Coordinates of C-alpha atoms in Angstrom, one line a residue:
I1 CA 2.0 4.0 -8.8
F2 CA -0.2 3.3 -10.9
Y3 CA -0.6 0.1 -13.2
R4 CA -3.7 -0.7 -15.7
A5 CA -5.7 -4.0 -14.8
H6 CA -8.3 -6.5 -17.1
T7 CA -11.3 -5.9 -14.7
P8 CA -13.7 -8.1 -17.0
A9 CA -17.3 -7.5 -17.1
D10 CA -18.2 -11.0 -16.7
G11 CA -17.8 -10.1 -13.3
T12 CA -14.6 -12.7 -12.9
R13 CA -11.3 -11.4 -11.0
C14 CA -8.5 -11.2 -13.1
M15 CA -6.5 -7.6 -11.7
K16 CA -3.9 -8.3 -13.4
K17 CA -1.7 -6.3 -15.3
V18 CA -2.6 -5.7 -19.1
F19 CA -0.1 -4.4 -21.6
E20 CA -0.7 -2.4 -25.2
S21 CA -1.7 -5.2 -27.8
R22 CA 1.0 -4.4 -30.6
N23 CA -1.4 -5.6 -33.4
E24 CA -4.4 -2.8 -32.5
A25 CA -4.5 0.4 -31.3
G26 CA -6.2 1.0 -27.9
M27 CA -6.8 -2.7 -27.5
Y28 CA -5.1 -4.8 -24.4
E29 CA -3.9 -8.1 -24.2
C30 CA -3.6 -9.5 -19.7
A31 CA -1.3 -12.8 -20.0
K32 CA -3.2 -14.3 -17.2
C33 CA -6.7 -14.9 -19.2
G34 CA -4.8 -15.1 -22.8
K35 CA -6.9 -12.6 -24.1
K36 CA -5.4 -10.4 -26.6
T37 CA -8.1 -7.7 -27.1
I38 CA -9.8 -6.3 -24.1
L39 CA -11.6 -2.8 -24.5
E40 CA -10.4 -0.2 -22.3
C41 CA -13.8 -0.3 -20.4
D42 CA -12.4 -3.8 -19.9
T43 CA -9.7 -2.7 -17.6
S44 CA -9.0 0.7 -14.4
L45 CA -6.3 1.6 -13.2
R46 CA -4.9 0.4 -9.5
F47 CA -2.5 1.9 -7.5
N48 CA 1.3 -0.8 -7.1
V49 CA 2.5 1.6 -3.7
R50 CA 5.9 0.4 -2.9
L51 CA 6.2 1.9 1.0
S52 CA 8.8 2.1 3.6
V53 CA 7.0 1.5 6.2
G54 CA 8.4 2.4 10.4
D55 CA 7.8 2.9 13.9
C56 CA 10.5 3.5 16.5
T57 CA 12.0 0.1 16.7
S58 CA 13.0 -0.5 12.9
N59 CA 11.0 0.2 8.9
N60 CA 9.8 -2.5 6.1
W61 CA 9.4 -2.5 2.7
C62 CA 5.3 -2.8 1.9
S63 CA 3.7 -3.2 -1.2
M64 CA 0.0 -1.9 -1.2
F65 CA -2.4 -2.2 -3.8
D66 CA -6.1 -0.3 -3.0
A67 CA -4.1 2.8 -2.2
E68 CA -7.4 4.9 -2.0
T69 CA -7.3 5.0 2.0
L70 CA -3.8 6.3 2.2
F71 CA -4.5 8.7 -0.6
K72 CA -8.0 10.4 0.3
K73 CA -8.4 9.8 -3.8
S74 CA -9.0 6.7 -6.6
A75 CA -5.6 5.7 -9.3
K76 CA -7.7 7.6 -11.9
E77 CA -8.2 10.7 -9.9
M78 CA -3.9 10.3 -9.3
K79 CA -3.0 10.0 -11.9
E80 CA -5.3 13.0 -14.1
I81 CA -3.1 14.8 -11.3
L82 CA -0.2 13.8 -12.4
D83 CA -1.3 13.7 -16.2
R84 CA -1.6 17.6 -15.0
D85 CA 0.8 19.3 -13.0
L86 CA 3.8 17.1 -11.6
E87 CA 4.4 19.2 -8.9
E88 CA 0.5 18.7 -8.3
F89 CA 1.8 15.6 -7.8
Q90 CA 4.7 15.9 -6.1
V91 CA 3.2 18.2 -3.5
Y92 CA -0.1 15.6 -2.6
I93 CA 2.5 13.1 -2.1
K94 CA 4.8 14.9 0.0
S95 CA 1.9 15.8 2.5
R96 CA 0.3 11.9 2.0
C97 CA 4.2 10.9 4.6
L98 CA 5.0 11.0 7.7
I99 CA 1.4 10.3 8.8
P100 CA 1.1 7.9 12.1
M101 CA -1.6 5.2 10.6
V102 CA -2.6 1.9 10.9
F103 CA -1.8 -0.7 8.9
R104 CA -3.3 -3.9 8.6
C105 CA -0.8 -6.1 6.6
S106 CA -0.6 -10.0 5.4
A107 CA 2.7 -11.4 5.7
K108 CA 4.5 -14.0 3.8
I109 CA 7.7 -15.5 2.9
E110 CA 8.7 -16.3 -0.2
T111 CA 12.6 -17.3 -1.5
Y112 CA 14.0 -15.4 -4.7
N113 CA 17.3 -16.5 -5.5
D114 CA 17.5 -19.6 -3.5
A115 CA 16.5 -17.4 -0.2
P116 CA 13.7 -16.6 1.6
K117 CA 12.4 -12.9 1.6
L118 CA 9.3 -11.5 3.7
K119 CA 7.1 -10.0 1.5
I120 CA 4.6 -8.0 3.3
V121 CA 1.1 -6.6 1.4
I122 CA -0.8 -3.6 3.4
N123 CA -4.8 -4.9 2.8
E124 CA -6.2 -1.2 4.7
V125 CA -5.0 2.0 6.4
S126 CA -6.2 4.1 9.0
E127 CA -5.4 7.8 10.4
M128 CA -4.7 7.4 14.1
N129 CA -7.5 9.6 15.5
Y130 CA -6.6 10.3 19.1
K131 CA -8.4 12.1 21.7
E132 CA -7.6 14.0 24.2
S133 CA -8.4 13.3 28.0
G134 CA -11.9 13.8 28.9
G135 CA -13.7 12.6 25.6
G136 CA -14.5 13.2 22.2
P137 CA -13.8 10.7 19.0
G138 CA -10.8 8.5 18.7
L139 CA -8.4 6.4 20.6
D140 CA -6.7 8.1 24.0
W141 CA -3.0 7.9 23.1
K142 CA -2.9 6.1 26.5
E143 CA -4.7 3.6 26.4
V144 CA -3.1 3.4 22.1
A145 CA 0.2 3.2 23.9
S146 CA 0.2 0.2 26.5
A147 CA -1.2 -1.5 23.9
Q148 CA 1.2 -1.0 22.0
I149 CA 4.3 -1.3 24.9
A150 CA 2.5 -4.5 25.3
E151 CA 2.6 -5.8 21.8
I152 CA 5.8 -5.3 21.5
R153 CA 6.5 -6.6 24.9
A154 CA 4.6 -10.1 23.8
M155 CA 6.2 -10.3 20.5
E156 CA 10.4 -10.2 22.7
A157 CA 9.0 -12.6 24.3
E158 CA 8.3 -15.2 22.5
L159 CA 11.0 -14.3 20.5
G160 CA 13.7 -14.7 23.5
V161 CA 14.7 -11.4 23.2
N162 CA 14.5 -8.2 25.4
H163 CA 15.3 -4.7 23.8
E164 CA 16.5 -3.4 26.5
D165 CA 19.6 -5.6 26.4
L166 CA 20.1 -4.8 23.4
Y167 CA 20.6 -1.1 22.9
Q168 CA 22.4 -0.6 26.7

């Protein structure tokens, strides 16, 4: 769920996973940059979370690297909880499951073992904030449902399928 990433002090962006140096205690090595003597202050804890995201039609496995919006805690805070109390960590993870959320994702097809594979990365997460009819902050649930139905019908038209035909 976490990894230590290279975050150079000079402002360049690496974010590649680093490994503890075999030669020097307290130092890290970065395969991407080729640096062998990286101080811990030039690294940071990052999330690498695999999620099964689904709705009533299907589900997909996705990756998320900046999961602070999902967990509402930084990777460092989550690691401290894990180190302090495994049960507390597991309870907190479970408390963040099965919550209606909006996911902003990017997707691409990669080849793995000569077969195409869909890779989905979650870039941002926000919880659904429904409002009751008559006002208040958030989204009107009827508007959200109507928009989702229209989106599903547009995808079906693009693919030339109809879910009602599939499930009769």
